[in-house]
Structures are given as structure tokens and as C-alpha cells.
XYZ file of C-alpha atoms in Angstrom:
708
model
C 4.757 -24.670 -1.709
C 5.292 -23.025 -5.184
C 3.301 -19.372 -5.795
C 2.608 -21.131 -9.366
C 2.348 -25.015 -8.851
C -1.253 -25.791 -10.728
C -2.175 -28.920 -8.572
C -2.849 -28.173 -5.044
C -2.895 -32.050 -4.591
C 0.437 -32.550 -6.010
C 2.505 -29.649 -4.900
C 5.948 -31.146 -4.888
C 5.879 -31.829 -8.843
C 5.841 -28.342 -9.177
C 9.120 -27.753 -7.189
C 11.931 -29.054 -9.271
C 14.701 -27.310 -6.351
C 12.860 -30.350 -4.410
C 13.664 -32.632 -6.227
C 16.911 -31.188 -7.036
C 17.926 -31.708 -3.337
C 16.284 -35.026 -2.859
C 13.625 -34.637 -0.817
C 9.939 -35.146 -1.285
C 6.866 -34.239 0.302
C 6.844 -35.408 4.234
C 4.478 -37.611 5.581
C 3.543 -35.853 8.637
C 1.371 -38.158 9.944
C 4.175 -40.913 9.863
C 6.515 -37.982 11.331
C 4.291 -37.367 14.209
C 3.966 -40.785 15.317
C 7.424 -41.447 15.211
C 7.537 -37.905 17.229
C 5.676 -40.165 19.671
C 8.261 -43.173 20.181
C 10.662 -42.856 23.049
C 13.377 -40.197 24.353
C 15.679 -39.308 21.419
C 19.421 -38.545 21.929
C 20.217 -34.936 23.299
C 22.860 -34.793 20.937
C 21.319 -34.740 17.758
C 17.930 -33.195 16.338
C 15.040 -35.767 16.928
C 14.242 -37.295 13.516
C 10.486 -35.436 13.124
C 12.326 -32.638 12.181
C 15.286 -33.613 10.719
C 13.553 -32.587 7.081
C 13.013 -28.956 9.008
C 16.731 -28.824 9.784
C 17.534 -29.708 6.247
C 15.090 -26.995 4.885
C 16.342 -24.676 7.063
C 20.348 -24.873 6.473
C 19.454 -24.760 2.838
C 19.084 -21.218 2.906
C 20.803 -21.014 6.171
C 24.104 -23.255 6.411
C 25.563 -21.714 9.627
C 22.526 -21.534 11.647
C 22.621 -23.224 14.914
C 20.000 -26.031 15.335
C 20.156 -26.238 18.999
C 17.362 -23.987 19.665
C 15.198 -26.041 17.133
C 15.885 -29.176 19.132
C 15.075 -27.484 22.419
C 12.040 -26.171 21.224
C 10.726 -29.367 19.468
C 11.359 -31.066 22.313
C 9.003 -28.884 24.721
C 6.610 -28.746 21.447
C 6.440 -32.287 21.711
C 6.487 -32.860 25.385
C 3.422 -30.311 25.802
C 1.113 -31.446 22.902
C 1.865 -35.236 23.795
C -1.435 -36.832 24.423
C -3.359 -34.041 21.902
C -4.858 -35.488 18.937
C -6.236 -33.214 15.646
C -9.764 -33.742 14.203
C -8.048 -35.884 11.527
C -6.651 -38.403 14.411
C -3.172 -36.880 13.296
C -0.791 -36.342 16.651
C -1.133 -32.675 17.362
C 2.529 -32.299 16.801
C 1.985 -32.858 13.551
C 0.538 -29.232 13.073
C 3.300 -27.433 14.089
C 5.998 -29.863 12.512
C 4.009 -28.885 9.138
C 3.707 -24.848 9.723
C 7.529 -25.017 10.545
C 8.318 -26.845 7.501
C 6.129 -24.400 5.504
C 8.344 -21.281 6.756
C 12.006 -23.146 6.766
C 11.041 -24.193 3.099
C 10.048 -20.260 2.348
C 13.972 -19.516 4.255
C 12.771 -18.357 7.772
C 15.137 -17.422 10.101
C 16.086 -19.735 13.400
C 14.170 -17.298 15.632
C 10.722 -17.631 13.226
C 11.366 -21.193 13.566
C 11.560 -21.609 16.689
C 8.476 -19.495 17.619
C 6.924 -21.338 15.079
C 7.288 -24.771 16.710
C 6.265 -23.342 20.084
C 3.195 -21.221 18.458
C 0.649 -23.046 20.310
C 2.153 -24.036 23.112
C 0.990 -21.111 25.468
C -2.774 -21.497 23.560
C -3.468 -25.250 24.325
C -1.149 -26.508 26.699
C -0.373 -25.719 30.397
C 3.115 -24.267 29.248
C 3.189 -19.946 29.766
C 4.882 -17.103 28.239
C 6.756 -16.736 31.217
C 8.200 -20.630 30.436
C 8.864 -19.585 27.128
C 10.468 -16.241 27.633
C 12.649 -18.053 30.393
C 13.735 -20.742 28.186
C 14.040 -18.966 24.845
C 14.105 -14.977 25.229
C 12.154 -12.243 24.938
C 11.974 -12.028 20.998
C 10.540 -15.672 20.894
C 8.259 -14.920 23.829
C 6.722 -11.754 21.888
C 6.163 -13.406 18.901
C 4.155 -16.720 20.366
C 2.105 -14.365 22.220
C 1.361 -12.328 19.121
C 0.032 -15.363 17.312
C -1.572 -16.825 20.547
C -5.616 -16.141 20.486
C -7.724 -14.463 22.664
C -9.740 -16.331 25.531
C -13.450 -17.057 24.065
C -14.667 -17.606 27.628
C -13.715 -13.805 27.877
C -14.931 -12.012 24.610
C -17.553 -14.477 23.678
C -18.208 -13.735 19.605
C -16.156 -10.944 19.414
C -12.885 -13.723 20.162
C -12.065 -13.844 16.638
C -11.942 -10.213 15.508
C -10.110 -9.520 18.611
C -7.494 -12.150 17.841
C -6.814 -10.629 14.665
C -6.754 -7.125 16.045
C -3.855 -8.440 18.592
C -2.113 -9.894 15.999
C -2.400 -6.984 14.072
C -0.796 -5.080 16.531
C 1.795 -7.415 17.155
C 2.521 -7.620 13.196
C 3.242 -3.662 13.355
C 6.008 -4.252 15.730
C 7.379 -7.558 14.609
C 5.877 -9.310 11.227
C 7.266 -12.412 11.702
C 3.799 -12.525 14.070
C 1.668 -12.179 10.711
C 4.193 -15.064 8.812
C 3.348 -17.874 11.197
C -0.172 -16.886 10.948
C -0.432 -17.346 7.487
C 1.543 -20.421 7.437
C -0.486 -21.801 10.475
C -3.807 -20.963 8.421
C -2.045 -22.436 5.194
C -1.780 -26.025 7.265
C -4.932 -26.003 8.658
C -6.801 -25.459 5.423
C -4.845 -28.335 3.665
C -6.416 -30.265 6.533
C -9.817 -28.834 6.487
C -11.573 -31.757 5.017
C -12.059 -33.504 7.830
C -14.395 -30.419 9.603
C -18.308 -29.983 8.674
C -19.151 -28.092 5.395
C -20.559 -25.308 7.184
C -17.270 -25.094 9.337
C -15.575 -25.143 6.226
C -17.070 -22.329 4.372
C -16.866 -20.038 7.302
C -13.040 -20.579 7.716
C -12.525 -20.338 4.456
C -14.563 -16.726 4.002
C -12.535 -15.487 6.634
C -9.303 -16.811 4.831
C -10.360 -15.271 1.577
C -11.722 -11.725 3.063
C -8.507 -11.355 5.584
C -5.697 -13.919 5.410
C -5.358 -13.708 1.414
C -5.097 -10.070 1.148
C -2.846 -9.994 4.232
C -0.732 -12.506 2.246
C -0.635 -10.082 -0.607
C 0.243 -6.973 1.225
C 3.195 -9.048 3.116
C 4.528 -10.273 -0.065
C 4.326 -13.924 0.731
C 2.951 -15.239 -2.906
C 3.909 -18.687 -2.207
C 1.296 -18.771 0.453
C -1.148 -16.611 -0.850
C -1.764 -18.559 -4.345
C -2.181 -22.162 -2.494
C -4.441 -20.384 0.125
C -6.398 -19.064 -2.569
C -6.671 -22.457 -4.604
C -7.834 -24.038 -1.470
C -10.587 -21.193 -0.758
C -11.632 -21.812 -4.419
C -12.021 -25.061 -4.033
C -14.313 -24.731 -0.851
C -16.573 -21.709 -1.889
C -16.411 -22.448 -5.457
C -16.753 -25.772 -6.064
C -18.259 -26.328 -9.349
C -16.120 -23.713 -10.962
C -13.480 -25.004 -9.007
C -14.416 -28.879 -10.936
C -14.430 -26.800 -14.421
C -11.023 -25.214 -14.164
C -9.586 -28.949 -12.650
C -11.143 -30.276 -15.711
C -9.475 -28.027 -18.303
C -6.067 -28.554 -16.435
C -6.675 -32.272 -17.214
C -7.563 -31.882 -20.591
C -4.359 -29.469 -21.099
C -2.294 -32.002 -19.522
C -2.771 -34.477 -22.265
C -2.087 -31.725 -24.646
C 1.102 -30.428 -26.396
C 2.502 -27.440 -24.315
C 3.841 -25.182 -26.505
C 5.778 -23.260 -23.286
C 8.965 -25.679 -23.094
C 10.136 -24.672 -27.081
C 9.337 -21.233 -26.561
C 11.586 -21.424 -23.647
C 13.804 -23.238 -25.275
C 14.155 -20.700 -28.301
C 14.183 -17.545 -25.663
C 17.330 -19.668 -23.851
C 18.954 -19.330 -27.916
C 18.376 -15.722 -28.266
C 19.963 -15.324 -24.355
C 22.835 -17.183 -24.921
C 23.515 -15.581 -28.166
C 23.177 -12.419 -26.364
C 25.553 -13.319 -23.767
C 23.259 -12.827 -21.016
C 23.311 -15.761 -18.338
C 19.910 -16.268 -17.444
C 18.032 -19.295 -16.276
C 14.442 -19.914 -18.549
C 11.501 -21.740 -16.370
C 7.965 -22.710 -17.521
C 5.533 -21.644 -14.598
C 2.310 -23.616 -14.678
C -0.766 -21.283 -13.720
C -2.263 -22.225 -10.059
C -6.217 -23.174 -10.315
C -7.376 -19.352 -9.447
C -4.808 -17.827 -12.194
C -6.472 -20.273 -14.854
C -9.796 -19.514 -13.668
C -9.076 -15.866 -14.279
C -7.435 -15.831 -17.601
C -10.436 -18.550 -18.989
C -13.223 -15.512 -17.760
C -10.945 -12.949 -19.410
C -10.204 -14.363 -22.764
C -12.695 -17.467 -23.010
C -11.229 -20.599 -24.764
C -7.692 -21.098 -23.844
C -4.764 -22.033 -25.574
C -2.005 -23.755 -24.781
C 0.211 -20.766 -23.741
C -2.328 -19.559 -21.052
C -1.802 -22.355 -18.956
C 1.684 -20.862 -17.775
C 3.964 -18.285 -18.168
C 7.651 -18.014 -18.654
C 10.275 -16.962 -15.619
C 13.247 -15.645 -16.714
C 15.946 -15.433 -13.496
C 19.242 -13.419 -13.925
C 22.019 -12.180 -11.803
C 21.708 -8.016 -11.783
C 18.944 -5.679 -12.510
C 20.734 -4.556 -15.289
C 20.356 -7.889 -17.036
C 16.333 -7.698 -16.550
C 16.671 -5.124 -18.992
C 19.024 -6.767 -21.294
C 16.336 -9.659 -21.553
C 13.637 -7.104 -22.101
C 15.302 -6.250 -24.975
C 16.090 -9.112 -26.560
C 12.242 -10.386 -26.156
C 11.078 -7.227 -28.008
C 13.993 -7.390 -30.852
C 13.704 -10.812 -31.518
C 9.868 -11.543 -30.725
C 6.800 -9.678 -31.695
C 5.834 -7.718 -28.231
C 2.390 -7.191 -27.095
C 3.144 -3.903 -25.490
C -0.103 -3.581 -23.574
C 1.233 -6.358 -21.554
C 4.139 -4.531 -20.430
C 4.531 -3.346 -16.859
C 7.684 -2.323 -15.155
C 7.740 -3.156 -11.145
C 11.299 -2.658 -11.049
C 11.475 0.750 -11.343
C 8.202 1.382 -9.594
C 8.009 -1.570 -7.080
C 4.577 -2.553 -5.494
C 3.758 -1.806 -2.558
C 4.211 -5.276 -1.002
C 8.008 -5.155 -2.009
C 7.733 -7.411 -5.347
C 9.708 -6.240 -8.072
C 9.852 -7.590 -11.606
C 9.203 -6.690 -15.125
C 6.492 -8.352 -17.229
C 5.655 -8.618 -20.637
C 4.476 -10.849 -23.633
C 5.221 -11.695 -27.523
C 3.587 -13.198 -30.185
C 5.329 -16.248 -31.689
C 5.377 -17.194 -35.540
C 2.700 -19.480 -35.040
C 0.461 -17.386 -32.679
C 1.103 -18.299 -29.322
C 1.256 -15.679 -27.134
C 3.636 -16.179 -24.107
C 3.673 -13.885 -20.594
C 7.144 -13.547 -19.647
C 8.190 -12.294 -16.006
C 11.605 -11.354 -16.122
C 13.478 -10.684 -12.610
C 16.666 -11.298 -10.408
C 17.201 -14.366 -8.184
C 16.811 -11.983 -5.180
C 13.651 -10.572 -6.658
C 12.559 -14.024 -7.205
C 13.142 -14.923 -3.309
C 11.234 -12.025 -2.156
C 8.448 -12.403 -4.581
C 7.695 -16.146 -3.260
C 8.552 -15.129 -0.010
C 7.593 -11.900 0.878
C 8.585 -10.060 4.375
C 10.255 -14.151 5.152
C 13.039 -13.400 3.067
C 13.643 -10.722 4.856
C 15.101 -12.467 8.030
C 14.979 -10.560 10.974
C 14.687 -6.933 9.928
C 14.829 -5.798 13.971
C 18.144 -6.797 14.415
C 21.207 -4.799 15.535
C 24.099 -4.581 12.750
C 25.797 -7.069 15.271
C 22.830 -9.380 15.451
C 22.524 -9.608 11.763
C 25.717 -10.560 11.428
C 24.640 -13.806 13.410
C 20.814 -13.656 12.258
C 20.310 -17.096 11.471
C 21.747 -18.501 14.327
C 19.103 -17.333 17.377
C 19.939 -18.743 20.689
C 18.188 -18.391 23.816
C 20.115 -14.909 24.794
C 18.459 -13.171 22.237
C 16.677 -10.866 24.682
C 20.062 -9.666 25.332
C 20.237 -7.967 21.625
C 17.032 -7.086 21.777
C 16.106 -5.127 25.127
C 12.084 -4.887 24.956
C 10.415 -6.423 22.033
C 7.143 -5.289 23.623
C 8.054 -1.441 23.112
C 7.532 -0.080 19.760
C 10.229 -0.795 17.044
C 11.346 1.432 14.306
C 10.661 -0.730 11.073
C 11.850 0.564 7.792
C 9.951 -2.236 6.306
C 6.927 -1.224 7.498
C 4.403 -0.558 4.669
C 1.849 2.233 4.529
C -0.799 0.090 4.907
C -0.009 -1.518 8.008
C 0.664 1.894 9.980
C -2.457 3.254 8.622
C -4.425 0.137 9.542
C -2.636 0.212 13.483
C -3.687 4.099 13.463
C -7.312 3.328 12.870
C -8.143 0.201 14.819
C -7.256 2.259 17.649
C -10.568 4.691 16.800
C -12.832 1.458 16.464
C -13.252 -0.057 19.866
C -16.314 -2.187 18.619
C -15.430 -5.507 17.409
C -18.287 -5.471 14.703
C -16.962 -2.035 13.506
C -13.340 -3.077 13.602
C -13.835 -6.483 11.638
C -16.117 -4.632 8.842
C -13.944 -1.970 8.239
C -10.553 -4.193 8.174
C -12.249 -6.377 5.759
C -12.950 -3.445 3.558
C -9.259 -2.045 4.098
C -7.706 -5.308 3.019
C -9.958 -5.045 -0.168
C -7.756 -2.089 -1.231
C -5.165 -3.650 -3.831
C -3.473 -0.409 -5.107
C -1.618 2.415 -3.111
C -0.585 5.617 -4.031
C 1.998 8.675 -2.462
C 1.336 12.178 -2.401
C 3.896 14.583 -1.296
C 3.227 17.682 1.473
C 3.376 21.091 0.118
C 4.097 22.592 3.684
C 7.755 20.387 3.854
C 6.456 18.980 7.204
C 7.188 15.292 8.261
C 6.935 12.901 7.524
C 7.397 14.278 3.697
C 5.228 11.646 1.730
C 1.638 10.310 2.897
C 0.685 6.557 1.627
C -3.319 5.998 1.061
C -4.976 3.603 -0.752
C -5.874 4.005 -4.331
C -8.947 6.311 -4.942
C -8.210 7.952 -2.256
C -9.231 12.057 -2.083
C -8.225 15.156 -0.329
C -10.599 14.297 2.516
C -8.401 11.037 3.413
C -5.404 12.861 3.179
C -6.503 15.249 5.973
C -7.306 12.803 8.096
C -3.783 10.854 7.419
C -2.125 14.248 8.005
C -3.630 16.263 10.966
C -5.932 13.516 12.517
C -9.287 14.606 14.020
C -8.016 18.369 13.488
C -9.050 17.247 9.730
C -12.667 18.025 10.926
C -11.617 21.920 9.872
C -10.570 21.354 6.861
C -12.404 23.216 3.871
C -10.043 22.819 1.138
C -6.895 21.853 -0.860
C -4.500 22.444 -3.105
C -3.112 19.950 -5.642
C 0.013 20.640 -7.514
C -0.784 23.993 -6.842
C -4.326 24.628 -7.752
C -7.345 25.038 -5.604
C -9.426 22.224 -5.446
C -12.680 20.636 -3.583
C -11.817 18.463 -0.674
C -13.606 15.530 -2.675
C -10.993 15.757 -5.251
C -9.326 12.276 -6.234
C -5.855 12.081 -5.827
C -3.047 10.468 -7.980
C -0.129 8.926 -7.490
C 2.929 11.847 -6.840
C 0.606 14.748 -6.389
C 1.558 17.446 -4.001
C -1.186 18.380 -1.670
C -1.746 21.278 0.566
C -4.201 21.200 3.316
C -6.243 24.297 4.323
C -7.454 24.286 7.339
C -10.324 26.907 8.944
C -9.676 28.746 11.924
C -13.140 28.384 13.533
C -13.516 25.513 16.219
C -17.059 25.125 15.164
C -15.992 24.031 11.651
C -17.167 20.243 11.172
C -17.521 17.559 8.563
C -20.403 17.372 6.453
C -22.380 14.205 6.023
C -21.441 13.986 2.229
C -17.893 13.469 3.081
C -18.461 9.801 3.666
C -19.153 9.270 0.340
C -15.663 10.366 -0.634
C -13.677 8.786 1.975
C -11.729 5.756 1.749
C -9.795 5.316 4.239
C -10.846 3.588 7.752
C -9.482 6.306 9.710
C -11.325 9.071 7.842
C -14.776 7.364 8.004
C -14.463 6.427 11.635
C -13.109 10.103 12.032
C -16.092 11.473 10.412
C -18.914 9.336 11.854
C -17.813 9.567 15.375
C -18.059 13.482 14.605
C -21.353 13.357 12.704
C -22.735 11.093 15.762
C -21.416 13.480 18.397
C -22.838 16.649 16.202
C -26.121 15.752 14.986
C -27.478 19.064 14.528
C -24.382 19.884 12.600
C -21.959 22.686 13.012
C -22.524 25.842 12.927
C -22.072 26.242 9.145
C -21.681 29.899 7.523
C -24.237 30.860 5.539
C -23.967 29.945 1.360
C -27.105 31.379 0.596
C -26.809 32.767 -3.092
C -26.526 36.652 -3.488
C -24.604 39.331 -5.428
C -21.082 40.009 -4.976
C -20.355 42.790 -2.511
C -18.630 45.775 -4.743
C -17.140 48.848 -3.310
C -15.568 50.882 -6.121
C -13.578 54.251 -6.133
C -13.738 57.047 -8.111
C -9.839 56.562 -9.952
C -8.969 54.914 -13.451
C -6.646 55.101 -16.131
C -3.049 54.052 -16.906
C -1.446 54.772 -13.232
C 2.428 55.708 -14.370
C 2.465 53.580 -17.533
C 3.457 55.405 -20.900
C 2.933 54.305 -24.449
C 5.306 55.753 -26.764
C 2.417 57.120 -29.161
C 1.423 60.798 -29.001
C -1.764 61.544 -27.376
C -2.792 58.141 -26.816
C -4.833 57.225 -23.379
C -3.150 54.617 -21.407
C -5.226 52.055 -19.647
C -3.861 48.923 -17.588
C -5.329 45.524 -18.180
C -7.310 44.368 -15.385
C -6.539 40.708 -16.534
C -3.079 41.390 -15.001
C -2.548 44.250 -13.207
C 1.082 45.258 -14.413
C 2.880 47.471 -12.176
C 6.351 48.791 -12.241
C 8.890 47.106 -12.955
C 7.075 44.541 -14.480
C 7.859 44.228 -18.539
C 5.028 45.003 -20.497
C 4.048 45.431 -23.577
C 0.701 47.846 -24.946
C -1.747 47.340 -27.592
C -4.363 49.480 -29.710
C -7.795 49.173 -28.729
C -10.792 50.609 -30.070
C -10.984 54.449 -29.701
C -7.063 54.739 -29.808
C -6.665 53.740 -26.246
C -3.531 51.425 -25.540
C -4.302 48.747 -23.333
C -0.967 47.599 -21.350
C -0.392 43.941 -20.311
C 2.607 42.145 -18.210
C 4.586 40.152 -21.406
C 3.336 36.882 -19.757
C -0.124 37.725 -19.788
C -2.317 35.150 -21.971
C -4.170 38.141 -24.104
C -0.397 39.247 -25.419
C 0.229 35.944 -26.996
C -3.355 36.003 -28.280
C -2.969 39.791 -29.931
C 0.361 38.609 -31.451
C -1.266 35.426 -32.889
C -3.831 37.576 -34.533
C -0.800 39.751 -36.252
C -1.697 42.478 -34.113
C 1.430 44.781 -33.460
C 2.406 45.693 -29.891
C 3.283 49.139 -28.766
C 6.172 50.092 -26.458
C 5.544 51.021 -23.384
C 7.944 52.016 -20.563
C 7.101 53.674 -16.819
C 7.008 57.173 -15.782
C 9.882 57.653 -13.066
C 7.105 58.345 -10.625
C 6.827 55.394 -8.108
C 3.046 54.786 -7.771
C 1.223 52.183 -9.467
C -2.052 50.306 -9.456
C -2.309 46.420 -8.933
C -5.427 43.844 -8.585
C -4.472 41.667 -5.601
C -6.673 38.463 -5.297
C -7.327 36.907 -1.339
C -8.591 33.626 -0.794
C -9.543 33.268 3.217
C -11.912 31.094 5.326
C -14.929 32.706 6.196
C -15.514 34.949 9.604
C -16.855 38.048 10.829
C -15.082 41.231 10.361
C -13.156 39.977 7.796
C -13.226 42.546 5.351
C -12.753 44.919 8.135
C -9.919 43.454 8.795
C -8.538 43.122 5.352
C -9.082 46.773 4.171
C -7.567 48.184 7.747
C -4.139 46.250 6.767
C -4.901 47.639 3.491
C -5.071 51.198 4.772
C -2.048 50.846 7.577
C 0.550 50.238 4.688
C -0.652 53.814 3.093
C -2.803 52.415 0.075
C -5.730 53.255 -1.669
C -8.826 50.966 -2.475
C -9.769 51.684 -5.874
C -12.660 48.868 -5.823
C -12.986 45.745 -4.099
C -15.357 42.830 -4.735
C -16.172 39.848 -1.993
C -17.728 36.898 -3.889
C -20.009 34.830 -1.546
C -18.573 32.267 0.737
C -18.221 28.811 -0.730
C -17.784 25.763 1.532
C -16.695 28.628 3.767
C -14.027 29.972 1.401
C -14.220 33.489 0.824
C -12.752 35.095 -2.540
C -11.418 38.606 -2.535
C -10.625 41.116 -5.155
C -9.349 44.384 -4.542
C -7.626 47.298 -7.061
C -5.443 49.128 -5.279
C -3.515 52.417 -5.813
C 0.066 52.152 -4.670
C 2.166 55.364 -3.546
C 5.367 53.410 -4.417
C 5.762 49.968 -6.413
C 8.444 48.247 -4.275
C 5.784 48.533 -1.484
C 3.719 45.830 -2.960
C 5.357 42.641 -1.290
C 4.880 44.441 1.919
C 1.180 44.826 1.705
C 0.753 41.460 0.240
C 2.206 40.310 3.261
C 0.561 42.370 5.481
C -2.816 41.071 3.838
C -1.444 37.500 4.339
C -1.273 37.842 8.450
C -4.861 39.088 9.065
C -6.366 35.935 10.794
C -8.227 33.742 8.061
C -6.570 34.776 5.150
C -4.502 32.060 3.620
C -3.250 33.411 -0.036
C -3.261 36.742 -1.229
C -1.852 36.918 -5.318
C -1.711 39.508 -7.946
C -4.735 38.864 -10.577
């Protein structure tokens, strides 16, 4: 079950911890046959699950195993007489699945449900019987893993089964943990099926189960599934990779010597660490060979360094980069910035004096457990504080601790991708749509987090890498995003098609016109299923499109008044003509600077204006300017708004109500229903400027007013 085991046919050779415990790979066929031999004493566990109990106690020493015995007795008796296609007693399958989860450290409730996961689907046992005997929590998990009836759903049975499991996973991630272990054991024993059925199951595993294992952080299951799928779907490349590994096995491996050098360095630095050589699994070797061409001895594995504390990880990193030659391009810090699947480690690489390059993973032992087992290592993330103290000893009274597992549970560990999936699947009633969109969603292998500028809850939005403002709009507003006409990213106005980066702050702008809707080209820039499904549904319901505001090119509308000059600015230069700069339109009490231009006139700028810095860089000397005691001033304001009838009239009326004179006004042609207005205004009193800007912002359709 090791994530790094090289040979899928000899996994136990890559598990030194198994050898330390004195356990070997189980002969499940023998155990299954033994399970059918007569009754077992009720005061001890049946021999057939003794290895499961041993693996479970290794992670949970105080676990109450009585519920496992009862679950095994029910599973064995209900499956008795059933055989797998391989000829083994059927009980060997739930035993194998439970052993996989026990080795990963799953808690007792998960193992109980795992033993029973096929009883409701394949035997006469009912969910009510499971609930009565083992409680609501075990019943919920078993129901989540149980397939829907093919007789009811026909060809849609498989996608609907996955939909059911994913919805249940949203309430309890242990449902998908059991499904992954179930698929792993089925893949291990897939050789008895027809080649076409092997290929079909392998493709579903590749497209859906492996990405789910990656997202849930269960690397130990993911990597073995990858190898098994690789062997079925790409047999020639698999055999070539097998030959490469076999050839390497007969050569001298440089990694043990490099590992010893690292141990010496860390020992001298006083850092307590365990340094292991981790062989790559088949798919990893294949990827490296395609990336680097001819492989060297150090390419067949990596060094894994385990320490006690987070600070020790960085201490190890410093020693490695000091004592060896680091390969800077290979450094990644997943401790400061964890992956979206809980993964944390430091990745680096260094070159040795003889030319070998060793890749290194540095993590704490707790990080290692989470990296291998993912959500399985979380135990029961839904237990109350009282139940958490006894999490390793689940009993039939679990139902008392969990009032109703069918109600929505608040899971702080639920990742953003799962929340998105649960949202958009409700809008995909068609099984084919759900199935195709699910595969596309799971193909995304990176997540970003953006922040809402409006301060609403939630403060952050999780999106897949490459998402655009369109995706953010539908993630925040749902179908109301049909009326989105623009966005501000990090304070700057941008188009909806702009891609977002991790950490961006996004403010989405919605039109007030109810007839607004998305355009067909939005689909080219939408990456999330929620956005694509919503846009497609709207376009299907509105084949003629929305009543759009005309965007035909035309000259800006301009209204110009008769007044000009420098307002109430006075330059300390006798008889000089003073003009207020149109680029920054200073008003009292702005700090200002003046510069003499052609004709002897003095142009006045705000000191923050870019033109001031440019003038000074050219060696131009500024002229002192002050404001007259009179309070009137001139200012240019920019108003950004949604296009609608009578907007210009409403804005000019709002300006007139404040007693302000319009010197000039320019209205640019609308672009994507957005209109930009520019007003040069003469104010009787500079102190009225904030009130004027507020009055303009209050006009329906106006979403921003700023000084030029």
C-alpha cells in the first residue's frame, strides 16, 4: 500500500514498517476459505479478521474491537455461499477493503462500514437492519457506498451512482474513502475479467477515481491505482517501464550512499531525522523517463526525510542547501502554501560531487501520515468534542452522538472543489451532462483562492486554476451573474474574460437591467461547471439573446460650457495666466505645484500628478501656487455606469440639485453595457465635492465616481 512502491506485484517489499511489525502480505483467499469453517468463539475476534485488528490497533491502540467482530459476523453470514469471479469466497473482498483502510489508519466506524459495504447491495440485509445493529452513522456510510439499482436507472446507473456517492461524501468523506479502497481491491483482481471490461473499468478509474484520490490526498491509494490502470491501458509502455526498473535493480543504486551522507550532515547539525530511500512507482518512472530521456540511477527514487517539528523541516533544508549544491528550480514549499488536498512537504533537489541529482522530500511524521492517507488520516472529522476523545472506539451507540447523519454537516475540512461539485451537480439533471462535466472538473489539477472586495461572506472564493471573472461571478452570485457586465480586479476595471490569479481581490459589477444576460462567447472563458451549465441553460432558454444596448461605434457626446481659466488658483508670478491642469483637476485644499508653459501661462497640477514628476525630471522649476480665499473651484469627475435610458439626464439633474455648474461633459459610447462619463464642473464651494460625488453615485446604474 505504499505510495512509492515500485513493483505493484511486490508491494510488501517496499513496506519496511510491515516487516518491523512482523506482518506479511495476507493470503486473502486462504483467509476467506477459513472464514467459512464453522463457528468462532464469541469471546474473541474471528481469525479471518485478526490481521485487520492488528493493523487497526497499530494506529488506534485503545480501539474497541467488539463492533468489528459483530460486523464481520454479519458480513460473513450474509455473503456465505457467494463467490467472486476469481473463484474466491466473496467475504475476501470486504476483508481486503477493510485491511487496506486499517493499514491507512482509518478509525473503527470506517472499518465497520467497510466490512458491511456490500451487504445491502448484494445480500438480503437492509439499511434498517444495519441502522438498528450499528447506528445511524454506519448506516449512512453504507448507504452512500451502495450502488443505485440498474433496473431503475439503466445506462445512467453508473453516473447516478457516482452522483449519489459524491453527495454523500459532501456530508461524510469516509464514504469516498471506502469507495477508493473498494476500487483498489477490484483493480488488483481485475485479471479474471474480459479485456474490454478491464479497459472500461480502468478508464473510469483513471478519469474519476484517481483524481478523487488525489483531491482527497490519499496518495497511497492513488499511486497504486495509477500503476494498475497504466498496466491495463498502456501495456507496451508498462512493459518498457518494467524493463527499465528491472535493469536498474541489477545496477548499483547511488541513493543509499547519498542518504548516508545526508544522515551524517543532519547528525552533525543536531537535527534528529529519519532518512529513507523511496523508490518511485511505475507511472512516476515513466513520467521521469519521458521528461529526462535516459535515466540515471538516482532517478529511480527519492530521499524522504522525516522530522518531528515544522521548524526542523526548514532546518534540514538549510543544511542540505549549505552542504550540497542545490537545484534551485526544483524547490517548492508546500508547508507555507499547502496543496488543496491537505498535502504539506518541502521539495528540493541537490547535485552530488559525482554528478548525481537527488530529489528530496522533507516533512514531519504527521505530514507524512496525511500525505499517505489524506482524509483517512483525519479520523472522524464530524465527531463532537466528547466523541472525539473516544473516536477510536466506535460503538453501536454512535447514533446518540450524531443526531441525524442525513442532515447537512458542517465540515471544516471540506475542500473548495467538493463544495463546487455539490453546487453544480444540482443543475445537471441529465446523467450524461453530469458524467461528462464531472470528468472535465476532475481534470483540473490546481486551485486558486480570490478575495471578495465587497467584504461579504464568505470572504474568499475557491476556483480552479485558469478561472476567469466569469467563473467568480457564478461562484458568488449563482444565476444572478447573468447580469454581470464587468469586474474590478485588484482595484482596476477589467473585462469578465480576464483570468484570475491566486490572491486577487475581485469586485463584480452587476447590471440593474433585468433583460441582461450572458453572451455565447462567455462559454469560451468559463472553466467551472457551475458557470458553463448556467450559461448554457440561459442561452438555450433565450435563443434570440438578450435585448442588448446598442454598441454601434459613434462619436462621444460632448457638451461644453463657456467658462475656462484657473478657478481660484493664484501663482506667485506677476501677471501670469493660471490654468488648472485637465489631467488631475486640482481643487482646494489639494497640495499643488505650477509650471510655466508656452505663452507664459502657469499650469497647476496636484503634487501627486504624474506630470509633476515628469516636469521635475526634465529640470523644470516649479512655481509656487496658492488658493484664493474664495471657495469656488473647478474639478473633473469620471462616472462609470451601466447603460440605460435617461442616464445622462438623471446625472445632470443630480449635479444641478447640488448647485454645481457643468462646464463640459463627455459621454463615451457604451462598451459591454458599460458607459463612461467625464464632467468638468464649477463648484461654488470645494467643501461640497464629497457630497456631489455621493449624489452622483446614488443615481441608479452608476457604480463608481472618481476624480480624473
